[in-house]
Short mmCIF file of C-alpha atoms in Angstrom, two decimals:
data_model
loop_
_atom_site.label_atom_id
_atom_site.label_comp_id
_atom_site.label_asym_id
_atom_site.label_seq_id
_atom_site.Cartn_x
_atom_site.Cartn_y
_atom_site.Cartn_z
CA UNK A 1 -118.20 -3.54 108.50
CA UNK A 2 -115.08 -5.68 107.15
CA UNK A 3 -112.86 -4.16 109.74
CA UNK A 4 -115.42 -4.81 112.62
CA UNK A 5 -116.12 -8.29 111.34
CA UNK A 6 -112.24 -8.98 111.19
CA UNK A 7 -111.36 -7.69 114.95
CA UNK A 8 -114.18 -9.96 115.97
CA UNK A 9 -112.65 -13.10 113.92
CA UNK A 10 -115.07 -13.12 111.92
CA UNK A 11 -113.63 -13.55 108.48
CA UNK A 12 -114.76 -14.18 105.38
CA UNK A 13 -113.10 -15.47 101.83
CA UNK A 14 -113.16 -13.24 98.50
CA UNK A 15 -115.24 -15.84 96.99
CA UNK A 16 -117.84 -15.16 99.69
CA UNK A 17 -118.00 -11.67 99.74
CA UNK A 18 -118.33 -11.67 95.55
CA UNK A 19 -121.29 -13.86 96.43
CA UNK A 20 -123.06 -11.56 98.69
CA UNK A 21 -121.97 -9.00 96.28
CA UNK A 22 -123.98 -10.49 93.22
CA UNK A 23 -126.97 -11.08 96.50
CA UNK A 24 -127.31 -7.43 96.33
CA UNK A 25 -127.32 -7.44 93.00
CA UNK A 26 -130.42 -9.11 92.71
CA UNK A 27 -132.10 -7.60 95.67
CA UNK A 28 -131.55 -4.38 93.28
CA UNK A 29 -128.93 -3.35 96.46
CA UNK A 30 -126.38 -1.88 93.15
CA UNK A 31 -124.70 0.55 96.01
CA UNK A 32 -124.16 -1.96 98.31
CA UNK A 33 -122.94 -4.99 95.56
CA UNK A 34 -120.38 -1.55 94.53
CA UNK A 35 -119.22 -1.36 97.68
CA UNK A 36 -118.33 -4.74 98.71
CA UNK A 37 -116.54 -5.10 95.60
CA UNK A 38 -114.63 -2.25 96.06
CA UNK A 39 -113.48 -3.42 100.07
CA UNK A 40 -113.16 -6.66 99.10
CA UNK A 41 -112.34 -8.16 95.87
CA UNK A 42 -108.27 -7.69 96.26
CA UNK A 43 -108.95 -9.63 99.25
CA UNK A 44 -105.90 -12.17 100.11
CA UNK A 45 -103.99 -11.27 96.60
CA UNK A 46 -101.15 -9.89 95.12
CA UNK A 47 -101.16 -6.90 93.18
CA UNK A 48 -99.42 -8.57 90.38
CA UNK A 49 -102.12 -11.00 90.16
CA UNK A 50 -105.10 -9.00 90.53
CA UNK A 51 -105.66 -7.99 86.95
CA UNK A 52 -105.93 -11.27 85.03
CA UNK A 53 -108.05 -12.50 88.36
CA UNK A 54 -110.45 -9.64 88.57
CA UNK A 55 -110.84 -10.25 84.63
CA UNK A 56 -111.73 -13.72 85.31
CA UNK A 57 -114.06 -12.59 87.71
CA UNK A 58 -116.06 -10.16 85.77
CA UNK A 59 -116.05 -12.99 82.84
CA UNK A 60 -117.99 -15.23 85.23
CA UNK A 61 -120.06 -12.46 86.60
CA UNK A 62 -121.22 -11.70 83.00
CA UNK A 63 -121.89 -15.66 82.37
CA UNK A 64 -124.17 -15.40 85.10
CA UNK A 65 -125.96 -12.35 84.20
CA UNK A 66 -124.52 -10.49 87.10
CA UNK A 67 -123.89 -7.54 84.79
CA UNK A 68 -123.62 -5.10 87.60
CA UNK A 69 -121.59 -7.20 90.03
CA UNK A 70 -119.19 -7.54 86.63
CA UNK A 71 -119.31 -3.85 86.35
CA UNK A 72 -118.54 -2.82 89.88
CA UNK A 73 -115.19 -5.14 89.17
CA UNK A 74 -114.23 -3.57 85.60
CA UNK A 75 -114.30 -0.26 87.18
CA UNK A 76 -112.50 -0.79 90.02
CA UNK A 77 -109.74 -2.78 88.20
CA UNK A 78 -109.62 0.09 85.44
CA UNK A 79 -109.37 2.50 88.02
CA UNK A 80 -106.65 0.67 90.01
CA UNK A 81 -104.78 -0.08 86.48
CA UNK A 82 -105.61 3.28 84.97
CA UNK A 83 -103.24 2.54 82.28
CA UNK A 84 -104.53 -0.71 81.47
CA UNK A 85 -105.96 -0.27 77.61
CA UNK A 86 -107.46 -3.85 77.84
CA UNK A 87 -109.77 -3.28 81.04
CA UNK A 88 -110.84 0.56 80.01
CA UNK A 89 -111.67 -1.53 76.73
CA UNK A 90 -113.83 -4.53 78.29
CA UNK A 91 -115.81 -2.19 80.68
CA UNK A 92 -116.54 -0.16 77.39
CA UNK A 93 -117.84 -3.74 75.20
CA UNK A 94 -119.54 -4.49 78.81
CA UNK A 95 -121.84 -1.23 78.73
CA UNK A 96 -121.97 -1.61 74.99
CA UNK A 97 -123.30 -5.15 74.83
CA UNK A 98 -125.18 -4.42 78.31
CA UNK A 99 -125.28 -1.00 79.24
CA UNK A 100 -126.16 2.60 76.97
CA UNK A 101 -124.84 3.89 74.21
CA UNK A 102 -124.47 7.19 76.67
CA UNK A 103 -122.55 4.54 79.26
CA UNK A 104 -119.87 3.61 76.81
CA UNK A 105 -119.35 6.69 75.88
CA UNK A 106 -118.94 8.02 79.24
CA UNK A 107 -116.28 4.99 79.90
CA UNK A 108 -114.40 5.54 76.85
CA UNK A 109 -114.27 9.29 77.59
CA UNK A 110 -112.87 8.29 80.92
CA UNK A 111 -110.31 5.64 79.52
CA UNK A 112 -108.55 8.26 77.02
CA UNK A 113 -107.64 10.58 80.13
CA UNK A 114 -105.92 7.57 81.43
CA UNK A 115 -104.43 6.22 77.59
CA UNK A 116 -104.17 9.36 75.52
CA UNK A 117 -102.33 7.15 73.38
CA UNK A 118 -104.65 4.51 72.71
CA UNK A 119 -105.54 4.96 69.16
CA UNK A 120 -108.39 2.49 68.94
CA UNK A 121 -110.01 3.57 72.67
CA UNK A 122 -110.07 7.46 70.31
CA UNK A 123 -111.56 5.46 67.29
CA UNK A 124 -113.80 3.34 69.31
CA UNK A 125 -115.65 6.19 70.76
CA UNK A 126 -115.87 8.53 67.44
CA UNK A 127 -117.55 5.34 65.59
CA UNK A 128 -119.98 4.71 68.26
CA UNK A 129 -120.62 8.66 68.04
CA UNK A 130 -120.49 8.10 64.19
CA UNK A 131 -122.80 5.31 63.97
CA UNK A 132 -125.43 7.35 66.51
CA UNK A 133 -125.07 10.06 63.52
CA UNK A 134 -123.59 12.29 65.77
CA UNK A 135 -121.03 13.15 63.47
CA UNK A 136 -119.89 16.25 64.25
CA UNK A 137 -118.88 14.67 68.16
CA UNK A 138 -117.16 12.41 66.12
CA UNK A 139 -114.96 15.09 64.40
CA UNK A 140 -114.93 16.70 67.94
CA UNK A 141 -113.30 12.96 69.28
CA UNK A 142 -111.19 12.64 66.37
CA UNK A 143 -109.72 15.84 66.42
CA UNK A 144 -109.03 15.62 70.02
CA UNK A 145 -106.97 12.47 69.14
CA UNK A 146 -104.85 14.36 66.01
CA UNK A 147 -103.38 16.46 68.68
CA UNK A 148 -102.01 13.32 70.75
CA UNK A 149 -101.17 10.94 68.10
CA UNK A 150 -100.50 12.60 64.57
CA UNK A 151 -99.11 9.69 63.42
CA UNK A 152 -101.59 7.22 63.88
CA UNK A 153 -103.18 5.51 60.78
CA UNK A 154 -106.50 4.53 62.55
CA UNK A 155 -106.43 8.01 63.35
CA UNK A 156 -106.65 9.10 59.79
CA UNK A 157 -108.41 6.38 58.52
CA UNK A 158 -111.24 7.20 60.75
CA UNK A 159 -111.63 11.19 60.63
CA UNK A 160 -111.59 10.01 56.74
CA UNK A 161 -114.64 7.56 56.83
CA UNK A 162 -116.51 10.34 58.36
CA UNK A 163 -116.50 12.87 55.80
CA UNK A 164 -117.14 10.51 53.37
CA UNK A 165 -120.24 9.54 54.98
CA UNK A 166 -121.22 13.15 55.15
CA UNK A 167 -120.75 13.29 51.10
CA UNK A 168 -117.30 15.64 51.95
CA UNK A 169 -114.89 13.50 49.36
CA UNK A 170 -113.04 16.64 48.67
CA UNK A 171 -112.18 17.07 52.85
CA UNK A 172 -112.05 13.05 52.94
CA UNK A 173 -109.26 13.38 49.98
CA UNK A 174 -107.17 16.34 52.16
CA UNK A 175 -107.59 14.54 55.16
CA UNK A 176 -106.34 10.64 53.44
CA UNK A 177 -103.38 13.44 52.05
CA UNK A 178 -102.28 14.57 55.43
CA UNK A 179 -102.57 11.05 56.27
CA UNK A 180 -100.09 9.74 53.71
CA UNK A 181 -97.52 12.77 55.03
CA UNK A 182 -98.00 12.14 58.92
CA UNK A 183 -98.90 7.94 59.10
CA UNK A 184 -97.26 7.11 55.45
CA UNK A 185 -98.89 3.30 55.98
CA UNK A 186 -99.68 1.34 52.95
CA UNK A 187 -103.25 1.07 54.37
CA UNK A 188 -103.92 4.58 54.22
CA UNK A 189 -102.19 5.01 50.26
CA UNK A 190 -104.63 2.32 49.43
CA UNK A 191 -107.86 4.20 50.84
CA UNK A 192 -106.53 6.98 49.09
CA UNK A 193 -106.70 5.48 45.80
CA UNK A 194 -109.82 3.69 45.98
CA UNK A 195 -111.45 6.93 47.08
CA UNK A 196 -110.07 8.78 44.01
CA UNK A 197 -111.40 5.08 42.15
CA UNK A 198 -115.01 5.76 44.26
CA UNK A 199 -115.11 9.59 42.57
CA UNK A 200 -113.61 8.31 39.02
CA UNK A 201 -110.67 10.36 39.28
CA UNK A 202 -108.24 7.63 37.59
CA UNK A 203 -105.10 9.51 36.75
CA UNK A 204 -105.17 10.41 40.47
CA UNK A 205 -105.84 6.81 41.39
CA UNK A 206 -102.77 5.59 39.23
CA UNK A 207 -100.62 7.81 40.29
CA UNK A 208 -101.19 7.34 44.21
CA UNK A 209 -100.64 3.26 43.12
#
């Protein structure tokens, strides 16, 4: 339809065509509003500039309760940026704060094929799995993210907090040890302690201080 329209002269401007977009949108046309955003919203710009634009776009969407219109535009700038941490991370807050549980998940699922190395995309989606009590997709998530970044200390931190939740101090304690010997951060010597403080094991706790 945008070719035709464009070897007729017809032409119209990216503001425009996110206008009809967010039309369809409320005419419950979500197919259509994902479509024209897809054909249209790189419309008349640079590459270069298209990611801090389309954010600005989706930001306004979401002020005007255009939710899907601002979706259509996260996920095609993710997918055109597939490296982008950042956008993989707003479409994942925009399904959180407006989407499913199930959504987010499926985003952030999506976003660590693209940034295996984004520690907090790993830890974002074990603690929503976490906090649904799902905990052993959590460990599933986690462990996944052991084999890509060893070293990380959210990493450690996180596949910690678990087992402790599930009452597992003892595997919460081995796990904050391997964490000492692969991330070595002062954050993760200082859970250690105040778990072995939590379970009144003080010589341990002095001696990791």
């Amino acid at each position: 339809a945008v070719s035709s329209l464009l070897t007729r002269g017809v032409t119209h401007t990216r503001a425009e065509w996110l206008a009809e977009a967010e039309r369809c949108e409320l005419a419950g046309s979500l197919v259509t509003c994902e479509s024209i955003v897809q054909v249209t919203i790189g419309s008349g710009l640079d590459l270069a500039d298209c990611e801090s634009i389309w954010r600005e776009d989706a930001t306004h969407c979401i002020a005007r309760k255009q939710i899907h219109t601002a979706r259509a535009i996260f996920t095609h700038a993710a997918t055109t940026f597939k490296a982008d941490q950042d956008l993989w991370r707003d479409l994942a807050m925009l399904e959180k704060n407006h989407g499913s549980r199930e959504k987010m998940l499926a985003v952030l699922h999506r976003a660590v094929e693209f940034c295996p190395e984004a520690d907090h995309l790993w830890v974002l989606a074990a603690k929503e799995e976490f906090t649904a009590g799902n905990l052993d997709a959590a460990r599933k998530i986690i462990a996944e993210a052991y084999k890509i970044s060893p070293h990380s200390e959210q990493i450690w931190l996180a596949a910690a907090k678990i087992e402790q939740t599930d009452g597992k101090f003892e595997d919460a304690a081995g796990l904050l040890k391997l964490g000492r010997q692969k991330a070595g951060s002062g954050r993760v010597w200082m859970k250690s302690a105040i778990l072995e403080r939590q379970l009144k094991h003080h010589a341990q706790e002095l001696a990791l201080l």
